[in-house]
Amino acid sequence: MTDRDAVPFDPASMRKQYRAEGLAESDLAATPVAQFAHWFQQAATQAHLFEPNAMVVSTANAEGHPTSRTVLLKHFDEQGFVFYTNYDSRKARDLAENPYVSLLFPWHPMARQVIVTGIARRTGRDETAAYFRTRPHGSQLGAWASAQSSVVSTRADLDASYAELAARYPEGEQVPVPPNWGGFRVAPQAVEFWQGRENRLHDRLRYVAEADGGWRVERLSP
């Protein structure tokens, strides 16, 4: 192998020294959703991260085979974290067989991560329809045009499907909600807040749901 063919970067040599300021138990809000709201606001308005609502959604099917993909968070409250998808997609099929899911918010420029583990359940049709109406017209058509996760012969086939829908539902005309499209709400069972620290001695504080509806906070070793 010549120098020209050599790998230009060695992953093992890539290092960043994280911040000195940490995360203490006394800094935390009463609930993980309130703490998430605080960090989310900082990610969006102070760090100005690109798509701070982007999260890695990890699922596993009945055989335990895992898959991960990036999805956009569309709502959160004390009941959970909501995203939308085609119910025939791989993630939705996994969740039908195994409702346990992990969400990861990788806010790398802030040396922060939030990891949510919980159970996903479908949102109601009224809630799904209300959100669908807020989507741009093109995104509404895209939900119909794409049989998500299925094999498509060519890009031209996908574009042709979209063009047909655009002719049927021109801009300004209401697009019906696809029957096989909707939301999942992830009810958290544990939420970890990870703050990068110097010398890889990171702060990891995790809220764990208690039987009485409260939360226990525990510190994890980095």
mmCIF file of C-alpha atoms in Angstrom:
data_model
loop_
_atom_site.group_PDB
_atom_site.id
_atom_site.type_symbol
_atom_site.label_atom_id
_atom_site.label_comp_id
_atom_site.label_asym_id
_atom_site.label_seq_id
_atom_site.Cartn_x
_atom_site.Cartn_y
_atom_site.Cartn_z
ATOM 1 C CA MET A 1 0.000 0.000 0.000
ATOM 2 C CA THR A 2 1.372 3.399 -0.973
ATOM 3 C CA ASP A 3 1.264 6.563 1.119
ATOM 4 C CA ARG A 4 -1.495 7.800 -1.171
ATOM 5 C CA ASP A 5 -3.613 4.763 -0.199
ATOM 6 C CA ALA A 6 -2.885 5.052 3.520
ATOM 7 C CA VAL A 7 -5.721 5.862 5.900
ATOM 8 C CA PRO A 8 -5.391 9.624 6.539
ATOM 9 C CA PHE A 9 -6.703 9.582 10.089
ATOM 10 C CA ASP A 10 -6.196 7.118 12.910
ATOM 11 C CA PRO A 11 -9.345 6.903 15.076
ATOM 12 C CA ALA A 12 -7.274 5.774 18.063
ATOM 13 C CA SER A 13 -5.304 9.033 17.985
ATOM 14 C CA MET A 14 -8.365 11.301 17.915
ATOM 15 C CA ARG A 15 -8.855 12.840 21.331
ATOM 16 C CA LYS A 16 -10.736 15.758 22.809
ATOM 17 C CA GLN A 17 -10.368 17.057 26.338
ATOM 18 C CA TYR A 18 -13.847 17.689 27.696
ATOM 19 C CA ARG A 19 -14.948 20.477 29.988
ATOM 20 C CA ALA A 20 -14.015 20.950 33.625
ATOM 21 C CA GLU A 21 -17.531 21.968 34.655
ATOM 22 C CA GLY A 22 -19.635 19.015 35.650
ATOM 23 C CA LEU A 23 -23.130 17.891 36.538
ATOM 24 C CA ALA A 24 -23.989 17.525 40.224
ATOM 25 C CA GLU A 25 -27.033 15.938 41.780
ATOM 26 C CA SER A 26 -27.971 19.315 43.193
ATOM 27 C CA ASP A 27 -28.154 20.701 39.629
ATOM 28 C CA LEU A 28 -30.906 18.333 38.562
ATOM 29 C CA ALA A 29 -34.589 19.155 38.116
ATOM 30 C CA ALA A 30 -37.260 17.145 39.947
ATOM 31 C CA THR A 31 -38.100 14.987 36.931
ATOM 32 C CA PRO A 32 -36.080 13.772 33.951
ATOM 33 C CA VAL A 33 -38.418 15.506 31.509
ATOM 34 C CA ALA A 34 -37.897 18.849 33.281
ATOM 35 C CA GLN A 35 -34.131 18.278 33.202
ATOM 36 C CA PHE A 36 -34.336 17.329 29.523
ATOM 37 C CA ALA A 37 -36.295 20.508 28.783
ATOM 38 C CA HIS A 38 -33.517 22.555 30.421
ATOM 39 C CA TRP A 39 -30.734 20.890 28.435
ATOM 40 C CA PHE A 40 -32.782 20.904 25.236
ATOM 41 C CA GLN A 41 -33.311 24.640 25.493
ATOM 42 C CA GLN A 42 -29.585 25.163 25.997
ATOM 43 C CA ALA A 43 -28.793 22.960 22.985
ATOM 44 C CA ALA A 44 -31.195 24.918 20.794
ATOM 45 C CA THR A 45 -30.707 28.498 21.952
ATOM 46 C CA GLN A 46 -27.211 28.671 23.447
ATOM 47 C CA ALA A 47 -25.198 26.065 21.570
ATOM 48 C CA HIS A 48 -27.316 26.539 18.425
ATOM 49 C CA LEU A 49 -26.941 22.885 17.524
ATOM 50 C CA PHE A 50 -28.184 21.728 14.143
ATOM 51 C CA GLU A 51 -31.410 19.791 14.755
ATOM 52 C CA PRO A 52 -31.045 19.319 18.525
ATOM 53 C CA ASN A 53 -34.222 17.218 18.338
ATOM 54 C CA ALA A 54 -32.402 14.579 16.249
ATOM 55 C CA MET A 55 -32.147 11.344 18.202
ATOM 56 C CA VAL A 56 -30.887 7.832 17.528
ATOM 57 C CA VAL A 57 -33.768 5.390 17.978
ATOM 58 C CA SER A 58 -32.657 1.827 18.714
ATOM 59 C CA THR A 59 -35.075 -1.081 18.525
ATOM 60 C CA ALA A 60 -34.840 -4.867 18.532
ATOM 61 C CA ASN A 61 -37.185 -7.426 17.048
ATOM 62 C CA ALA A 62 -38.573 -10.541 18.737
ATOM 63 C CA GLU A 63 -35.290 -12.382 18.045
ATOM 64 C CA GLY A 64 -33.278 -9.608 19.683
ATOM 65 C CA HIS A 65 -31.708 -8.328 16.447
ATOM 66 C CA PRO A 66 -31.045 -4.587 16.951
ATOM 67 C CA THR A 67 -31.229 -1.690 14.515
ATOM 68 C CA SER A 68 -30.652 2.031 14.956
ATOM 69 C CA ARG A 69 -31.590 5.089 12.948
ATOM 70 C CA THR A 70 -31.851 8.859 13.387
ATOM 71 C CA VAL A 71 -35.376 10.222 13.901
ATOM 72 C CA LEU A 72 -36.626 13.693 14.844
ATOM 73 C CA LEU A 73 -38.310 14.204 18.212
ATOM 74 C CA LYS A 74 -41.589 16.037 17.660
ATOM 75 C CA HIS A 75 -43.003 16.461 21.177
ATOM 76 C CA PHE A 76 -42.140 15.699 24.778
ATOM 77 C CA ASP A 77 -43.910 16.067 28.104
ATOM 78 C CA GLU A 78 -44.171 14.171 31.370
ATOM 79 C CA GLN A 79 -45.903 11.308 29.530
ATOM 80 C CA GLY A 80 -42.972 10.711 27.222
ATOM 81 C CA PHE A 81 -41.100 11.457 23.999
ATOM 82 C CA VAL A 82 -42.976 11.374 20.677
ATOM 83 C CA PHE A 83 -41.828 10.644 17.130
ATOM 84 C CA TYR A 84 -43.709 9.754 13.944
ATOM 85 C CA THR A 85 -43.148 7.079 11.325
ATOM 86 C CA ASN A 86 -44.735 4.697 8.843
ATOM 87 C CA TYR A 87 -46.249 1.822 10.838
ATOM 88 C CA ASP A 88 -44.947 -0.605 8.195
ATOM 89 C CA SER A 89 -41.343 0.577 8.665
ATOM 90 C CA ARG A 90 -38.736 -1.639 10.242
ATOM 91 C CA LYS A 91 -38.708 0.347 13.481
ATOM 92 C CA ALA A 92 -42.490 0.081 13.796
ATOM 93 C CA ARG A 93 -42.448 -3.647 13.057
ATOM 94 C CA ASP A 94 -39.749 -4.084 15.715
ATOM 95 C CA LEU A 95 -41.819 -2.143 18.242
ATOM 96 C CA ALA A 96 -44.889 -4.261 17.486
ATOM 97 C CA GLU A 97 -42.868 -7.327 18.488
ATOM 98 C CA ASN A 98 -40.777 -5.727 21.240
ATOM 99 C CA PRO A 99 -41.903 -2.338 22.631
ATOM 100 C CA TYR A 100 -38.676 -1.641 24.531
ATOM 101 C CA VAL A 101 -36.710 1.180 22.922
ATOM 102 C CA SER A 102 -33.692 3.409 23.504
ATOM 103 C CA LEU A 103 -33.397 7.051 22.442
ATOM 104 C CA LEU A 104 -30.013 8.774 22.291
ATOM 105 C CA PHE A 105 -29.558 12.534 21.896
ATOM 106 C CA PRO A 106 -25.891 12.982 20.833
ATOM 107 C CA TRP A 107 -25.146 16.622 21.575
ATOM 108 C CA HIS A 108 -21.430 16.290 20.803
ATOM 109 C CA PRO A 109 -20.501 20.015 20.581
ATOM 110 C CA MET A 110 -21.702 20.385 24.195
ATOM 111 C CA ALA A 111 -20.024 17.140 25.305
ATOM 112 C CA ARG A 112 -23.467 15.968 26.380
ATOM 113 C CA GLN A 113 -25.678 12.973 25.778
ATOM 114 C CA VAL A 114 -29.163 12.080 26.963
ATOM 115 C CA ILE A 115 -30.160 8.419 26.881
ATOM 116 C CA VAL A 116 -33.815 7.467 27.343
ATOM 117 C CA THR A 117 -34.925 3.864 27.784
ATOM 118 C CA GLY A 118 -38.576 2.987 27.975
ATOM 119 C CA ILE A 119 -41.637 1.475 26.343
ATOM 120 C CA ALA A 120 -43.110 2.751 23.071
ATOM 121 C CA ARG A 121 -46.844 2.848 22.435
ATOM 122 C CA ARG A 122 -48.741 4.256 19.462
ATOM 123 C CA THR A 123 -50.278 7.687 19.769
ATOM 124 C CA GLY A 124 -54.012 8.085 19.205
ATOM 125 C CA ARG A 125 -55.321 8.907 15.735
ATOM 126 C CA ASP A 126 -56.535 12.341 16.813
ATOM 127 C CA GLU A 127 -53.065 13.243 18.071
ATOM 128 C CA THR A 128 -51.491 11.835 14.921
ATOM 129 C CA ALA A 129 -53.870 13.806 12.672
ATOM 130 C CA ALA A 130 -53.255 17.021 14.599
ATOM 131 C CA TYR A 131 -49.504 16.687 14.084
ATOM 132 C CA PHE A 132 -49.857 15.607 10.433
ATOM 133 C CA ARG A 133 -51.710 18.850 9.680
ATOM 134 C CA THR A 134 -48.679 20.851 10.885
ATOM 135 C CA ARG A 135 -46.305 19.178 8.410
ATOM 136 C CA PRO A 136 -45.309 20.982 5.215
ATOM 137 C CA HIS A 137 -47.391 19.978 2.201
ATOM 138 C CA GLY A 138 -44.446 18.157 0.637
ATOM 139 C CA SER A 139 -43.816 16.133 3.782
ATOM 140 C CA GLN A 140 -47.485 15.119 3.875
ATOM 141 C CA LEU A 141 -47.203 13.838 0.319
ATOM 142 C CA GLY A 142 -43.935 12.109 1.159
ATOM 143 C CA ALA A 143 -45.654 10.109 3.899
ATOM 144 C CA TRP A 144 -47.921 8.654 1.210
ATOM 145 C CA ALA A 145 -45.255 8.258 -1.484
ATOM 146 C CA SER A 146 -42.800 6.211 0.574
ATOM 147 C CA ALA A 147 -43.460 2.639 1.665
ATOM 148 C CA GLN A 148 -40.785 3.138 4.308
ATOM 149 C CA SER A 149 -38.137 0.422 4.701
ATOM 150 C CA SER A 150 -39.408 -1.551 1.682
ATOM 151 C CA VAL A 151 -37.191 -2.192 -1.353
ATOM 152 C CA VAL A 152 -37.779 0.283 -4.194
ATOM 153 C CA SER A 153 -36.572 -0.481 -7.716
ATOM 154 C CA THR A 154 -35.284 2.978 -8.631
ATOM 155 C CA ARG A 155 -35.313 6.562 -7.433
ATOM 156 C CA ALA A 156 -37.405 7.355 -10.496
ATOM 157 C CA ASP A 157 -40.179 5.098 -9.192
ATOM 158 C CA LEU A 158 -40.227 6.992 -5.906
ATOM 159 C CA ASP A 159 -40.242 10.360 -7.665
ATOM 160 C CA ALA A 160 -43.057 9.204 -9.959
ATOM 161 C CA SER A 161 -45.148 8.170 -6.970
ATOM 162 C CA TYR A 162 -44.616 11.587 -5.408
ATOM 163 C CA ALA A 163 -45.459 13.401 -8.655
ATOM 164 C CA GLU A 164 -48.716 11.473 -8.963
ATOM 165 C CA LEU A 165 -49.689 12.448 -5.424
ATOM 166 C CA ALA A 166 -48.714 16.080 -6.012
ATOM 167 C CA ALA A 167 -51.060 16.164 -9.002
ATOM 168 C CA ARG A 168 -53.860 14.598 -6.972
ATOM 169 C CA TYR A 169 -53.375 16.881 -3.956
ATOM 170 C CA PRO A 170 -52.008 20.229 -5.170
ATOM 171 C CA GLU A 171 -50.701 22.849 -2.760
ATOM 172 C CA GLY A 172 -53.548 24.213 -0.646
ATOM 173 C CA GLU A 173 -55.636 21.052 -0.821
ATOM 174 C CA GLN A 174 -55.935 18.936 2.327
ATOM 175 C CA VAL A 175 -53.974 15.700 2.251
ATOM 176 C CA PRO A 176 -55.600 12.855 4.200
ATOM 177 C CA VAL A 177 -53.590 11.195 6.967
ATOM 178 C CA PRO A 178 -52.183 7.859 5.739
ATOM 179 C CA PRO A 179 -53.829 4.994 7.652
ATOM 180 C CA ASN A 180 -50.478 3.266 8.174
ATOM 181 C CA TRP A 181 -48.664 6.359 9.481
ATOM 182 C CA GLY A 182 -48.578 7.719 13.013
ATOM 183 C CA GLY A 183 -46.725 8.375 16.215
ATOM 184 C CA PHE A 184 -45.033 6.501 19.020
ATOM 185 C CA ARG A 185 -44.766 7.857 22.540
ATOM 186 C CA VAL A 186 -41.846 6.495 24.552
ATOM 187 C CA ALA A 187 -42.722 6.421 28.243
ATOM 188 C CA PRO A 188 -39.359 6.646 30.031
ATOM 189 C CA GLN A 189 -38.296 4.055 32.576
ATOM 190 C CA ALA A 190 -34.802 5.526 32.919
ATOM 191 C CA VAL A 191 -33.137 8.685 31.611
ATOM 192 C CA GLU A 192 -29.377 9.229 31.804
ATOM 193 C CA PHE A 193 -27.746 12.650 31.538
ATOM 194 C CA TRP A 194 -24.116 12.364 30.454
ATOM 195 C CA GLN A 195 -21.737 15.290 30.780
ATOM 196 C CA GLY A 196 -18.238 14.914 29.382
ATOM 197 C CA ARG A 197 -15.478 15.768 31.863
ATOM 198 C CA GLU A 198 -11.710 16.014 31.883
ATOM 199 C CA ASN A 199 -9.593 12.847 31.890
ATOM 200 C CA ARG A 200 -12.618 10.764 30.819
ATOM 201 C CA LEU A 201 -14.073 11.018 34.326
ATOM 202 C CA HIS A 202 -17.483 11.935 32.982
ATOM 203 C CA ASP A 203 -20.575 12.733 35.046
ATOM 204 C CA ARG A 204 -23.397 10.266 34.473
ATOM 205 C CA LEU A 205 -26.593 10.845 36.436
ATOM 206 C CA ARG A 206 -29.545 8.563 35.795
ATOM 207 C CA TYR A 207 -33.181 8.949 36.810
ATOM 208 C CA VAL A 208 -34.889 5.598 37.411
ATOM 209 C CA ALA A 209 -38.679 5.291 37.653
ATOM 210 C CA GLU A 210 -40.040 4.128 41.014
ATOM 211 C CA ALA A 211 -43.214 2.113 41.595
ATOM 212 C CA ASP A 212 -44.904 5.079 43.306
ATOM 213 C CA GLY A 213 -44.451 7.289 40.228
ATOM 214 C CA GLY A 214 -41.429 9.125 41.589
ATOM 215 C CA TRP A 215 -37.835 9.061 40.418
ATOM 216 C CA ARG A 216 -34.619 7.805 41.991
ATOM 217 C CA VAL A 217 -31.347 9.424 40.909
ATOM 218 C CA GLU A 218 -28.169 7.379 40.812
ATOM 219 C CA ARG A 219 -24.640 8.228 39.752
ATOM 220 C CA LEU A 220 -22.934 5.862 37.321
ATOM 221 C CA SER A 221 -19.217 5.348 37.069
ATOM 222 C CA PRO A 222 -17.809 6.667 33.801
#
